[in-house]
């Protein structure tokens, strides 16, 4: 298929682009490169349109020049803490800008959409593991902006038959198996890259946010899912849309929780080094436990996590040294 991937130069986007290309799809990437990296697009034949989703004429130009059959939409801001202090930035970029894309898709009768949603749409869940039936009550503007776009997509389905798959990611992690691309956020706030940066001496230490949670070792539990497994889910979602021609939504996680302390131990194991760590206070807005019930994705997409063992996540993240295309 001929696909438009927005945010294709970002972390999850760039890994997905590689999987799409190796499956034989033709990929056009739209990315403003604010957080994405040109160097993350390492496959021949991937065409990059550098620009902003907020510019409707720019988006239209892509659809004029290419017969786009489906859109995979990654482009978004994803710093939860920043979203609390700068909500308009998040509603502008994650909600308003994609309306331009949808407007142009409607014009060009393009009716397949895969959307990067998030477990942050569930807020603080009442039940663990979290199924897709959990009520969606986000506790920050980031999660709210994603949930609002989910609603827009449902309305577009009802009005003009846009078929969407929402993929609600849990904690994306790891790097490509060949070490050529990986996670490269600036600033980097995520646990695993920060732990590895501390081991490499790039930051003085990693702060553990809270040791008094109601969990077995007192630290927060998350469901870490390898970025290659996430990429694979997008290919399956594409097949699903072609096959079933209905909208649907899926949690993407492993169903297993890993504590912050367990991540530190796994990092020490793969690196053979000690993590410089400071145990500190809780970070505002962190739910104690987020674990997916991903059985629906298994049943309907045939998707299961294959690379998300904690050791493989840490090993691939450790092999990736931030040097694109080496
Ligand atoms: N965390 C931590 N120190 C850090 C970054 C994160 O202790 O420097 C904890 C955080 O409180 C959470 C878990 O690690 O419990 C995962 O955080 P991350 O920011 O990677 O992902 P999130 O779950 O917030 O999306």
Coordinates of N, CA, C and O in Angstrom, one line a residue, residues 254-320:
X254 N 2.2 -6.1 27.5 CA 2.6 -7.5 27.6 C 1.7 -8.2 28.6 O 1.6 -9.4 28.6
X255 N 1.0 -7.4 29.5 CA 0.2 -8.0 30.6 C 1.1 -8.3 31.8 O 0.6 -8.8 32.8
X256 N 2.4 -7.9 31.7 CA 3.3 -8.1 32.9 C 3.8 -6.8 33.3 O 4.3 -6.0 32.5
X257 N 3.8 -6.6 34.6 CA 4.3 -5.4 35.2 C 5.8 -5.5 35.7 O 6.1 -6.6 36.1
X258 N 6.5 -4.5 35.5 CA 7.9 -4.5 35.9 C 8.1 -3.2 36.8 O 7.8 -2.1 36.4
X259 N 8.8 -3.4 37.9 CA 9.0 -2.2 38.8 C 10.2 -1.4 38.4 O 11.1 -1.9 37.6
X260 N 10.3 -0.2 38.9 CA 11.5 0.6 38.6 C 12.7 -0.1 39.1 O 13.7 -0.1 38.4
X261 N 12.6 -0.7 40.3 CA 13.8 -1.4 40.8 C 14.2 -2.5 39.9 O 15.4 -2.8 39.7
X262 N 13.2 -3.2 39.4 CA 13.6 -4.4 38.5 C 14.3 -3.9 37.2 O 15.1 -4.6 36.6
X263 N 13.9 -2.7 36.8 CA 14.6 -2.1 35.6 C 16.0 -1.8 35.9 O 16.9 -2.1 35.1
X264 N 16.2 -1.3 37.1 CA 17.6 -1.0 37.5 C 18.5 -2.2 37.5 O 19.6 -2.3 37.0
X265 N 17.9 -3.3 38.1 CA 18.6 -4.6 38.1 C 18.9 -5.1 36.7 O 20.0 -5.6 36.5
X266 N 17.9 -5.0 35.8 CA 18.1 -5.5 34.5 C 19.2 -4.7 33.8 O 20.0 -5.3 33.0
X267 N 19.2 -3.4 34.0 CA 20.2 -2.5 33.4 C 21.6 -2.9 33.9 O 22.6 -2.9 33.1
X268 N 21.7 -3.2 35.2 CA 23.1 -3.6 35.7 C 23.5 -4.9 35.1 O 24.7 -5.1 34.9
X269 N 22.5 -5.8 34.9 CA 22.9 -7.1 34.3 C 23.4 -7.0 32.9 O 24.5 -7.5 32.6
X270 N 22.7 -6.2 32.0 CA 23.2 -6.1 30.7 C 24.5 -5.3 30.5 O 25.3 -5.6 29.7
X271 N 24.7 -4.3 31.4 CA 25.8 -3.4 31.2 C 27.0 -3.9 32.0 O 28.2 -3.5 31.8
X272 N 26.7 -4.7 33.1 CA 27.8 -5.2 34.0 C 28.3 -4.0 34.8 O 29.4 -4.1 35.4
X273 N 27.5 -3.0 34.9 CA 27.9 -1.8 35.7 C 26.9 -1.4 36.7 O 25.7 -1.8 36.6
X274 N 27.3 -0.6 37.7 CA 26.4 -0.2 38.7 C 25.7 1.1 38.3 O 26.3 2.0 37.7
X275 N 24.4 1.2 38.6 CA 23.6 2.4 38.2 C 23.8 3.4 39.4 O 23.5 3.1 40.5
X276 N 24.3 4.6 39.1 CA 24.3 5.6 40.2 C 22.8 6.1 40.4 O 22.2 6.6 39.5
X277 N 22.3 5.8 41.6 CA 20.9 6.0 41.8 C 20.6 6.8 43.1 O 21.4 6.7 44.1
X278 N 19.7 7.7 43.0 CA 19.2 8.4 44.2 C 17.7 8.2 44.4 O 16.9 8.4 43.5
X279 N 17.3 7.7 45.5 CA 15.9 7.4 45.8 C 15.3 8.6 46.3 O 15.7 9.2 47.3
X280 N 14.2 9.1 45.6 CA 13.6 10.4 46.0 C 12.1 10.3 46.1 O 11.5 9.2 46.3
X281 N 11.5 11.5 46.1 CA 10.1 11.6 46.3 C 9.3 11.1 45.0 O 9.9 11.1 43.9
X282 N 8.0 10.9 45.2 CA 7.2 10.6 44.1 C 7.1 11.7 43.1 O 7.2 12.9 43.5
X283 N 6.9 11.4 41.8 CA 6.7 12.4 40.8 C 5.1 12.6 40.7 O 4.4 11.6 40.7
X284 N 4.8 13.8 40.6 CA 3.3 14.1 40.6 C 2.6 13.4 39.4 O 3.2 13.4 38.3
X285 N 1.5 12.9 39.6 CA 0.7 12.3 38.5 C 1.0 10.9 38.1 O 0.5 10.4 37.1
X286 N 1.9 10.2 38.9 CA 2.3 8.9 38.5 C 1.4 7.8 39.1 O 1.4 7.7 40.4
X287 N 0.5 7.1 38.4 CA -0.2 6.0 39.0 C 0.7 4.9 39.4 O 1.8 4.7 38.8
X288 N 0.4 4.2 40.5 CA 1.4 3.2 41.0 C 1.6 2.1 40.1 O 2.7 1.5 40.0
X289 N 0.5 1.7 39.4 CA 0.6 0.5 38.5 C -0.1 0.7 37.2 O -1.3 1.1 37.2
X290 N 0.5 0.4 36.1 CA -0.2 0.4 34.8 C 0.2 -0.9 34.1 O 1.3 -1.0 33.7
X291 N -0.8 -1.8 33.9 CA -0.5 -3.0 33.3 C -1.7 -3.3 32.3 O -2.8 -3.1 32.7
X292 N -1.3 -3.7 31.1 CA -2.3 -3.9 30.1 C -2.9 -5.3 30.1 O -2.3 -6.2 30.4
X293 N -4.2 -5.3 29.8 CA -4.8 -6.6 29.4 C -4.8 -6.5 27.9 O -5.6 -5.7 27.3
X294 N -3.9 -7.2 27.2 CA -3.8 -7.1 25.8 C -4.4 -8.2 25.1 O -4.1 -8.5 23.9
X295 N -5.4 -8.9 25.7 CA -6.0 -10.1 25.1 C -6.8 -9.8 23.9 O -6.9 -10.6 22.9
X296 N -7.4 -8.6 23.8 CA -8.2 -8.2 22.6 C -7.3 -8.1 21.4 O -7.6 -8.6 20.3
X297 N -6.1 -7.5 21.5 CA -5.2 -7.4 20.4 C -4.7 -8.8 19.9 O -4.5 -9.1 18.7
X298 N -4.6 -9.7 20.9 CA -4.2 -11.1 20.5 C -5.3 -11.7 19.7 O -5.1 -12.3 18.7
X299 N -6.5 -11.6 20.2 CA -7.6 -12.3 19.6 C -7.9 -11.7 18.2 O -8.1 -12.4 17.3
X300 N -7.9 -10.4 18.1 CA -8.4 -9.8 16.8 C -7.3 -9.4 15.9 O -7.6 -9.3 14.7
X301 N -6.1 -9.1 16.4 CA -5.0 -8.7 15.5 C -4.0 -9.9 15.3 O -3.1 -9.8 14.5
X302 N -4.2 -10.9 16.2 CA -3.2 -12.0 16.2 C -1.8 -11.5 16.7 O -0.8 -12.0 16.4
X303 N -1.9 -10.4 17.6 CA -0.6 -9.8 18.0 C -0.3 -10.2 19.4 O -1.1 -10.2 20.3
X304 N 1.0 -10.6 19.6 CA 1.5 -10.8 20.9 C 2.9 -10.2 21.0 O 3.6 -10.2 19.9
X305 N 3.3 -9.8 22.1 CA 4.7 -9.2 22.3 C 5.7 -10.4 22.2 O 5.6 -11.4 22.9
X306 N 6.7 -10.2 21.3 CA 7.7 -11.2 21.1 C 9.1 -10.8 21.6 O 10.0 -11.6 21.8
X307 N 9.3 -9.5 21.7 CA 10.6 -9.0 22.1 C 10.6 -8.2 23.4 O 11.5 -7.4 23.6
X308 N 9.6 -8.4 24.2 CA 9.4 -7.5 25.3 C 9.8 -8.1 26.7 O 9.4 -7.5 27.7
X309 N 10.6 -9.1 26.6 CA 11.2 -9.6 27.8 C 12.1 -8.5 28.4 O 12.8 -7.8 27.6
X310 N 12.1 -8.3 29.7 CA 12.8 -7.1 30.2 C 14.3 -7.1 29.8 O 14.9 -6.1 29.5
X311 N 14.9 -8.3 29.8 CA 16.3 -8.4 29.4 C 16.6 -8.0 27.9 O 17.5 -7.3 27.6
X312 N 15.6 -8.4 27.1 CA 15.8 -8.0 25.6 C 15.6 -6.5 25.4 O 16.3 -5.9 24.7
X313 N 14.6 -6.0 26.2 CA 14.4 -4.5 26.1 C 15.7 -3.8 26.5 O 16.2 -2.9 25.8
X314 N 16.2 -4.2 27.7 CA 17.4 -3.5 28.2 C 18.6 -3.7 27.3 O 19.4 -2.8 27.0
X315 N 18.7 -5.0 26.7 CA 19.9 -5.3 25.9 C 19.9 -4.4 24.6 O 20.9 -3.8 24.2
X316 N 18.7 -4.3 24.0 CA 18.6 -3.6 22.7 C 18.8 -2.1 23.0 O 19.5 -1.4 22.3
X317 N 18.3 -1.6 24.1 CA 18.4 -0.2 24.5 C 19.9 0.1 24.8 O 20.4 1.1 24.4
X318 N 20.6 -0.9 25.4 CA 22.0 -0.7 25.7 C 22.9 -0.7 24.5 O 23.9 0.0 24.3
X319 N 22.5 -1.6 23.5 CA 23.3 -1.7 22.2 C 23.2 -0.4 21.4 O 24.1 -0.1 20.7
X320 N 22.1 0.2 21.5 CA 21.8 1.5 20.8 C 22.6 2.6 21.5 O 22.3 2.8 22.7

